[in-house]
mmCIF file of C-alpha atoms in Angstrom:
data_model
loop_
_atom_site.group_PDB
_atom_site.id
_atom_site.type_symbol
_atom_site.label_atom_id
_atom_site.label_comp_id
_atom_site.label_asym_id
_atom_site.label_seq_id
_atom_site.Cartn_x
_atom_site.Cartn_y
_atom_site.Cartn_z
ATOM 1 C CA PRO X 1 -3.349 -19.281 0.526
ATOM 2 C CA ALA X 2 -3.964 -23.002 -0.036
ATOM 3 C CA ALA X 3 -0.634 -23.817 1.610
ATOM 4 C CA ALA X 4 -1.477 -21.997 4.852
ATOM 5 C CA PRO X 5 -3.880 -24.591 6.363
ATOM 6 C CA LYS X 6 -1.534 -27.432 5.461
ATOM 7 C CA ALA X 7 1.442 -25.669 7.026
ATOM 8 C CA GLN X 8 -0.594 -24.943 10.153
ATOM 9 C CA ALA X 9 -1.742 -28.555 10.429
ATOM 10 C CA ALA X 10 1.838 -29.779 10.084
ATOM 11 C CA GLY X 11 3.214 -27.197 12.506
ATOM 12 C CA ILE X 12 5.508 -25.687 9.882
ATOM 13 C CA PRO X 13 6.103 -21.906 10.048
ATOM 14 C CA ILE X 14 5.123 -20.268 6.756
ATOM 15 C CA ILE X 15 5.281 -16.691 5.437
ATOM 16 C CA VAL X 16 2.627 -16.142 2.762
ATOM 17 C CA LEU X 17 2.501 -13.410 0.113
ATOM 18 C CA THR X 18 -1.203 -12.665 -0.297
ATOM 19 C CA GLN X 19 -3.879 -10.042 0.401
ATOM 20 C CA LYS X 20 -6.484 -12.687 1.291
ATOM 21 C CA PRO X 21 -8.458 -11.361 4.286
ATOM 22 C CA ASP X 22 -7.748 -12.973 7.647
ATOM 23 C CA ILE X 23 -5.249 -15.459 6.187
ATOM 24 C CA THR X 24 -3.116 -15.259 9.335
ATOM 25 C CA ARG X 25 -6.078 -16.324 11.459
ATOM 26 C CA THR X 26 -5.528 -19.800 10.001
ATOM 27 C CA GLY X 27 -3.262 -20.394 12.966
ATOM 28 C CA GLU X 28 -0.176 -19.389 14.889
ATOM 29 C CA TYR X 29 2.246 -20.858 12.324
ATOM 30 C CA VAL X 30 0.960 -18.637 9.485
ATOM 31 C CA PHE X 31 2.597 -15.237 8.910
ATOM 32 C CA ARG X 32 1.981 -12.744 6.126
ATOM 33 C CA ASN X 33 4.477 -10.399 4.461
ATOM 34 C CA PHE X 34 2.512 -8.403 1.906
ATOM 35 C CA LEU X 35 1.057 -5.001 1.084
ATOM 36 C CA THR X 36 -2.514 -4.785 2.380
ATOM 37 C CA PRO X 37 -5.178 -2.071 2.073
ATOM 38 C CA GLN X 38 -5.082 -1.651 5.856
ATOM 39 C CA MET X 39 -1.337 -1.027 5.760
ATOM 40 C CA GLN X 40 -1.675 1.546 2.978
ATOM 41 C CA ALA X 41 -4.565 3.397 4.600
ATOM 42 C CA ARG X 42 -2.822 3.522 7.973
ATOM 43 C CA SER X 43 0.418 4.927 6.549
ATOM 44 C CA LEU X 44 -1.349 7.429 4.300
ATOM 45 C CA VAL X 45 -3.736 8.812 6.913
ATOM 46 C CA SER X 46 -0.974 8.975 9.518
ATOM 47 C CA HIS X 47 1.191 11.057 7.171
ATOM 48 C CA ALA X 48 -1.730 13.254 6.116
ATOM 49 C CA THR X 49 -2.817 14.053 9.672
ATOM 50 C CA GLU X 50 0.470 14.140 11.558
ATOM 51 C CA VAL X 51 2.829 15.582 8.942
ATOM 52 C CA MET X 52 0.573 17.532 6.580
ATOM 53 C CA GLY X 53 -1.883 18.661 9.252
ATOM 54 C CA LEU X 54 -4.977 17.609 7.286
ATOM 55 C CA ARG X 55 -8.230 16.728 9.044
ATOM 56 C CA ARG X 56 -11.114 16.875 6.537
ATOM 57 C CA PHE X 57 -11.103 14.073 3.950
ATOM 58 C CA ALA X 58 -13.244 12.909 1.036
ATOM 59 C CA ILE X 59 -13.152 9.730 -1.049
ATOM 60 C CA LEU X 60 -13.855 9.180 -4.751
ATOM 61 C CA TYR X 61 -13.916 5.447 -5.404
ATOM 62 C CA PRO X 62 -14.998 2.807 -7.970
ATOM 63 C CA GLN X 63 -17.994 0.569 -7.277
ATOM 64 C CA GLU X 64 -16.044 -2.697 -7.175
ATOM 65 C CA LYS X 65 -14.172 -4.715 -4.562
ATOM 66 C CA TYR X 66 -10.910 -2.745 -4.665
ATOM 67 C CA GLY X 67 -12.742 0.535 -4.183
ATOM 68 C CA THR X 68 -15.116 -0.613 -1.447
ATOM 69 C CA VAL X 69 -12.349 -2.286 0.560
ATOM 70 C CA PHE X 70 -10.363 0.939 0.529
ATOM 71 C CA LEU X 71 -13.488 2.935 1.374
ATOM 72 C CA GLU X 72 -13.914 0.845 4.530
ATOM 73 C CA THR X 73 -10.255 0.814 5.568
ATOM 74 C CA PHE X 74 -9.625 4.490 4.820
ATOM 75 C CA THR X 75 -12.801 5.568 6.634
ATOM 76 C CA ARG X 76 -11.797 3.512 9.662
ATOM 77 C CA GLU X 77 -8.300 5.001 9.738
ATOM 78 C CA VAL X 78 -9.537 8.581 9.353
ATOM 79 C CA LYS X 79 -11.854 8.178 12.332
ATOM 80 C CA SER X 80 -9.284 6.383 14.499
ATOM 81 C CA GLN X 81 -6.665 9.049 13.817
ATOM 82 C CA GLY X 82 -8.895 11.993 14.661
ATOM 83 C CA GLY X 83 -9.883 13.076 11.169
ATOM 84 C CA GLU X 84 -13.293 13.619 9.602
ATOM 85 C CA LEU X 85 -14.688 11.990 6.474
ATOM 86 C CA VAL X 86 -16.598 14.876 4.940
ATOM 87 C CA ALA X 87 -17.901 13.086 1.839
ATOM 88 C CA SER X 88 -17.664 9.934 -0.262
ATOM 89 C CA GLN X 89 -18.732 9.522 -3.878
ATOM 90 C CA SER X 90 -18.642 6.405 -6.039
ATOM 91 C CA TYR X 91 -18.736 5.740 -9.780
ATOM 92 C CA GLY X 92 -19.310 2.710 -11.986
ATOM 93 C CA VAL X 93 -16.417 0.598 -13.207
ATOM 94 C CA LYS X 94 -17.114 1.576 -16.838
ATOM 95 C CA THR X 95 -17.285 5.310 -16.105
ATOM 96 C CA THR X 96 -15.107 7.617 -18.213
ATOM 97 C CA ASP X 97 -16.875 10.915 -17.506
ATOM 98 C CA PHE X 98 -16.406 11.717 -13.821
ATOM 99 C CA SER X 99 -17.965 15.176 -13.881
ATOM 100 C CA ALA X 100 -21.132 14.129 -11.990
ATOM 101 C CA PRO X 101 -19.475 12.564 -8.898
ATOM 102 C CA ILE X 102 -16.887 15.367 -8.859
ATOM 103 C CA GLN X 103 -19.631 17.993 -8.938
ATOM 104 C CA ARG X 104 -21.320 16.262 -6.010
ATOM 105 C CA LEU X 105 -18.075 16.430 -4.057
ATOM 106 C CA ARG X 106 -17.886 20.181 -4.708
ATOM 107 C CA GLN X 107 -21.086 20.622 -2.704
ATOM 108 C CA TYR X 108 -19.144 19.883 0.481
ATOM 109 C CA SER X 109 -17.105 22.751 1.871
ATOM 110 C CA GLY X 110 -13.797 22.416 3.622
ATOM 111 C CA ILE X 111 -12.443 19.292 1.936
ATOM 112 C CA GLU X 112 -8.695 19.339 2.484
ATOM 113 C CA ALA X 113 -7.711 16.011 0.937
ATOM 114 C CA LEU X 114 -9.277 13.677 -1.618
ATOM 115 C CA PHE X 115 -8.433 9.961 -1.554
ATOM 116 C CA ILE X 116 -8.814 8.132 -4.886
ATOM 117 C CA PRO X 117 -8.207 4.341 -4.725
ATOM 118 C CA GLU X 118 -7.894 3.815 -8.456
ATOM 119 C CA GLY X 119 -5.446 2.435 -11.008
ATOM 120 C CA PRO X 120 -3.450 4.495 -13.503
ATOM 121 C CA GLU X 121 -5.824 4.037 -16.457
ATOM 122 C CA LYS X 122 -8.821 5.672 -14.771
ATOM 123 C CA SER X 123 -6.639 8.160 -12.906
ATOM 124 C CA LEU X 124 -5.422 9.410 -16.292
ATOM 125 C CA LEU X 125 -9.011 10.534 -16.862
ATOM 126 C CA ILE X 126 -9.845 11.668 -13.329
ATOM 127 C CA PHE X 127 -6.956 14.082 -12.696
ATOM 128 C CA PRO X 128 -7.745 16.504 -15.562
ATOM 129 C CA GLN X 129 -11.456 16.456 -14.716
ATOM 130 C CA LEU X 130 -10.711 17.373 -11.100
ATOM 131 C CA ALA X 131 -8.743 20.381 -12.300
ATOM 132 C CA ALA X 132 -11.510 21.371 -14.722
ATOM 133 C CA GLN X 133 -14.025 21.251 -11.856
ATOM 134 C CA GLY X 134 -11.916 23.527 -9.650
ATOM 135 C CA LEU X 135 -10.549 20.927 -7.241
ATOM 136 C CA SER X 136 -6.897 21.359 -8.192
ATOM 137 C CA SER X 137 -6.051 22.884 -4.800
ATOM 138 C CA VAL X 138 -7.215 19.826 -2.849
ATOM 139 C CA GLN X 139 -4.454 17.479 -1.667
ATOM 140 C CA LEU X 140 -4.679 14.265 -3.668
ATOM 141 C CA LEU X 141 -4.026 10.926 -1.964
ATOM 142 C CA GLY X 142 -3.809 7.571 -3.715
ATOM 143 C CA THR X 143 -2.631 3.969 -3.495
ATOM 144 C CA ASN X 144 0.480 2.207 -4.723
ATOM 145 C CA LEU X 145 -1.185 1.733 -8.128
ATOM 146 C CA TRP X 146 -0.177 5.322 -8.872
ATOM 147 C CA THR X 147 3.447 4.226 -9.224
ATOM 148 C CA SER X 148 3.107 4.451 -13.002
ATOM 149 C CA GLU X 149 5.537 6.264 -15.297
ATOM 150 C CA LYS X 150 2.785 6.650 -17.893
ATOM 151 C CA LEU X 151 0.530 8.311 -15.346
ATOM 152 C CA VAL X 152 3.046 10.844 -14.099
ATOM 153 C CA ARG X 153 4.311 11.729 -17.568
ATOM 154 C CA SER X 154 0.865 12.037 -19.141
ATOM 155 C CA VAL X 155 -1.189 13.911 -16.545
ATOM 156 C CA GLY X 156 1.203 14.517 -13.665
ATOM 157 C CA ARG X 157 0.798 18.269 -14.176
ATOM 158 C CA TYR X 158 -2.762 17.909 -12.852
ATOM 159 C CA ALA X 159 -1.615 16.055 -9.732
ATOM 160 C CA GLN X 160 1.451 17.891 -8.511
ATOM 161 C CA GLY X 161 2.099 17.103 -4.861
ATOM 162 C CA ALA X 162 -0.127 14.000 -4.877
ATOM 163 C CA VAL X 163 0.995 11.537 -2.185
ATOM 164 C CA PHE X 164 0.636 7.757 -2.057
ATOM 165 C CA PRO X 165 2.272 4.809 -0.274
ATOM 166 C CA GLU X 166 4.550 2.224 -1.840
ATOM 167 C CA ILE X 167 6.084 -0.905 -0.384
ATOM 168 C CA PHE X 168 9.050 -1.139 -2.763
ATOM 169 C CA PHE X 169 10.586 1.765 -4.682
ATOM 170 C CA PRO X 170 13.547 0.670 -6.850
ATOM 171 C CA GLU X 171 14.776 4.269 -7.141
ATOM 172 C CA SER X 172 15.048 4.630 -3.376
ATOM 173 C CA PRO X 173 18.464 5.982 -2.308
ATOM 174 C CA GLU X 174 18.618 3.437 0.528
ATOM 175 C CA PRO X 175 21.875 1.439 0.120
ATOM 176 C CA GLY X 176 20.164 -1.882 0.846
ATOM 177 C CA VAL X 177 17.551 -1.280 -1.842
ATOM 178 C CA GLN X 178 20.147 -0.249 -4.409
ATOM 179 C CA HIS X 179 22.284 -3.305 -3.635
ATOM 180 C CA PHE X 180 19.268 -5.604 -4.031
ATOM 181 C CA VAL X 181 18.227 -3.981 -7.330
ATOM 182 C CA ARG X 182 21.750 -4.237 -8.776
ATOM 183 C CA SER X 183 22.213 -7.846 -7.651
ATOM 184 C CA TYR X 184 18.814 -8.962 -8.947
ATOM 185 C CA THR X 185 19.278 -7.171 -12.284
ATOM 186 C CA ASP X 186 22.755 -8.652 -12.750
ATOM 187 C CA ARG X 187 21.429 -12.150 -12.056
ATOM 188 C CA TYR X 188 18.143 -12.105 -13.980
ATOM 189 C CA GLY X 189 18.602 -9.372 -16.581
ATOM 190 C CA GLU X 190 15.622 -7.320 -15.427
ATOM 191 C CA ALA X 191 14.716 -5.086 -12.501
ATOM 192 C CA PRO X 192 12.812 -6.611 -9.556
ATOM 193 C CA GLY X 193 9.207 -5.769 -8.801
ATOM 194 C CA PHE X 194 7.502 -5.581 -5.439
ATOM 195 C CA ILE X 195 6.685 -9.320 -5.397
ATOM 196 C CA GLU X 196 10.356 -10.203 -5.812
ATOM 197 C CA ALA X 197 11.274 -7.695 -3.104
ATOM 198 C CA LEU X 198 8.698 -9.126 -0.674
ATOM 199 C CA ALA X 199 9.853 -12.666 -1.402
ATOM 200 C CA TYR X 200 13.468 -11.639 -0.744
ATOM 201 C CA ASP X 201 12.566 -10.078 2.603
ATOM 202 C CA ALA X 202 10.487 -13.119 3.588
ATOM 203 C CA ALA X 203 13.437 -15.381 2.822
ATOM 204 C CA MET X 204 15.812 -13.188 4.816
ATOM 205 C CA MET X 205 13.474 -13.230 7.821
ATOM 206 C CA LEU X 206 13.360 -17.012 7.678
ATOM 207 C CA VAL X 207 17.161 -17.098 7.507
ATOM 208 C CA GLU X 208 17.252 -15.111 10.751
ATOM 209 C CA ALA X 209 14.647 -17.307 12.449
ATOM 210 C CA VAL X 210 15.737 -20.802 11.370
ATOM 211 C CA PRO X 211 18.744 -21.060 13.751
ATOM 212 C CA ALA X 212 16.176 -21.230 16.569
ATOM 213 C CA MET X 213 15.420 -24.763 15.277
ATOM 214 C CA ASP X 214 18.421 -26.020 17.236
ATOM 215 C CA ARG X 215 16.935 -24.689 20.479
ATOM 216 C CA GLY X 216 13.417 -26.039 20.195
ATOM 217 C CA GLY X 217 12.389 -27.200 16.738
ATOM 218 C CA ARG X 218 9.556 -25.708 14.719
ATOM 219 C CA PRO X 219 7.819 -24.035 17.684
ATOM 220 C CA ALA X 220 11.045 -22.149 18.402
ATOM 221 C CA VAL X 221 11.235 -20.945 14.779
ATOM 222 C CA ARG X 222 7.614 -19.778 15.003
ATOM 223 C CA GLU X 223 8.430 -17.926 18.232
ATOM 224 C CA ALA X 224 11.498 -16.322 16.626
ATOM 225 C CA LEU X 225 9.397 -15.045 13.723
ATOM 226 C CA SER X 226 6.748 -13.671 16.069
ATOM 227 C CA ARG X 227 9.415 -11.622 17.860
ATOM 228 C CA ILE X 228 11.497 -10.579 14.853
ATOM 229 C CA GLN X 229 12.335 -6.940 14.226
ATOM 230 C CA PHE X 230 13.667 -7.013 10.692
ATOM 231 C CA ILE X 231 15.182 -3.590 9.998
ATOM 232 C CA ARG X 232 17.216 -4.431 6.888
ATOM 233 C CA GLY X 233 14.300 -5.148 4.563
ATOM 234 C CA VAL X 234 14.108 -3.741 1.042
ATOM 235 C CA THR X 235 10.343 -3.389 1.579
ATOM 236 C CA GLY X 236 10.739 -1.452 4.814
ATOM 237 C CA ALA X 237 11.374 -2.385 8.408
ATOM 238 C CA THR X 238 9.108 -5.283 9.354
ATOM 239 C CA GLU X 239 7.759 -7.014 12.420
ATOM 240 C CA PHE X 240 4.671 -9.162 12.944
ATOM 241 C CA ASP X 241 1.654 -8.289 15.075
ATOM 242 C CA GLU X 242 -0.098 -10.699 17.415
ATOM 243 C CA THR X 243 -1.994 -12.286 14.498
ATOM 244 C CA GLY X 244 1.101 -12.829 12.344
ATOM 245 C CA ASP X 245 0.412 -9.926 9.983
ATOM 246 C CA ALA X 246 3.353 -7.761 8.900
ATOM 247 C CA VAL X 247 3.630 -4.278 10.358
ATOM 248 C CA LYS X 248 5.702 -2.110 8.036
ATOM 249 C CA THR X 249 6.893 1.434 7.604
ATOM 250 C CA LEU X 250 5.924 2.166 3.989
ATOM 251 C CA GLU X 251 7.616 4.533 1.571
ATOM 252 C CA LEU X 252 5.545 7.622 0.777
ATOM 253 C CA LEU X 253 5.968 8.974 -2.742
ATOM 254 C CA LYS X 254 5.005 12.374 -4.141
ATOM 255 C CA ILE X 255 4.449 13.464 -7.729
ATOM 256 C CA GLN X 256 6.903 16.276 -8.368
ATOM 257 C CA GLY X 257 7.385 17.512 -11.895
ATOM 258 C CA ASP X 258 7.421 14.468 -14.165
ATOM 259 C CA HIS X 259 8.784 12.011 -11.638
ATOM 260 C CA PHE X 260 8.213 10.487 -8.188
#
């Protein structure tokens, strides 16, 4: 984030990897290629409404920044895509017994899907308590933090069919993803994570845009990035909106058995 204002002042196109709010509003030379709450909420709600036919949603979220940001973004997406937020319940960050907020959710009839923006540690506790409270038939929706082998192997039986977005899935059958994973692993001796995948895609987009330098210098490179339609990315097809923020088609994963 600290590099963005300096790049803007110098007129140097930059692609940043950060969730910092409004970072691309620094100026027209600043682009972002990262996974944001807005991106996750948009992909998840779109799939839930258009593909799964769900309309009535509820949210169970932690009382801290991660939870409240997703509360705002998810609520906004539900309304904009024609759904209804039936209920929202929060809990403290140190909570381990979720029976009270779950019981309050049960007071609302017609909930079709429950969104839980939470990490794997707390989700390990939440999933069994949802089943114990009779909410096992509700469609569970989560964030990319659910991409946890420990989570799916430990309590996946309580969350069969749960759906959540992911920006990079190393087990994807896509040839480009498999080639990237093999090449990275051969070079560095370990599998790449989503940061490495995003950095790779950012570099490849710059490789496509830099030849424009010969036609008009840095402004031409900035213009090339603003118009790019990068379809070969290992983190999904990518283009930039009018503010310089990435617009991506995210992977959607489902818990099935003991795997994703």
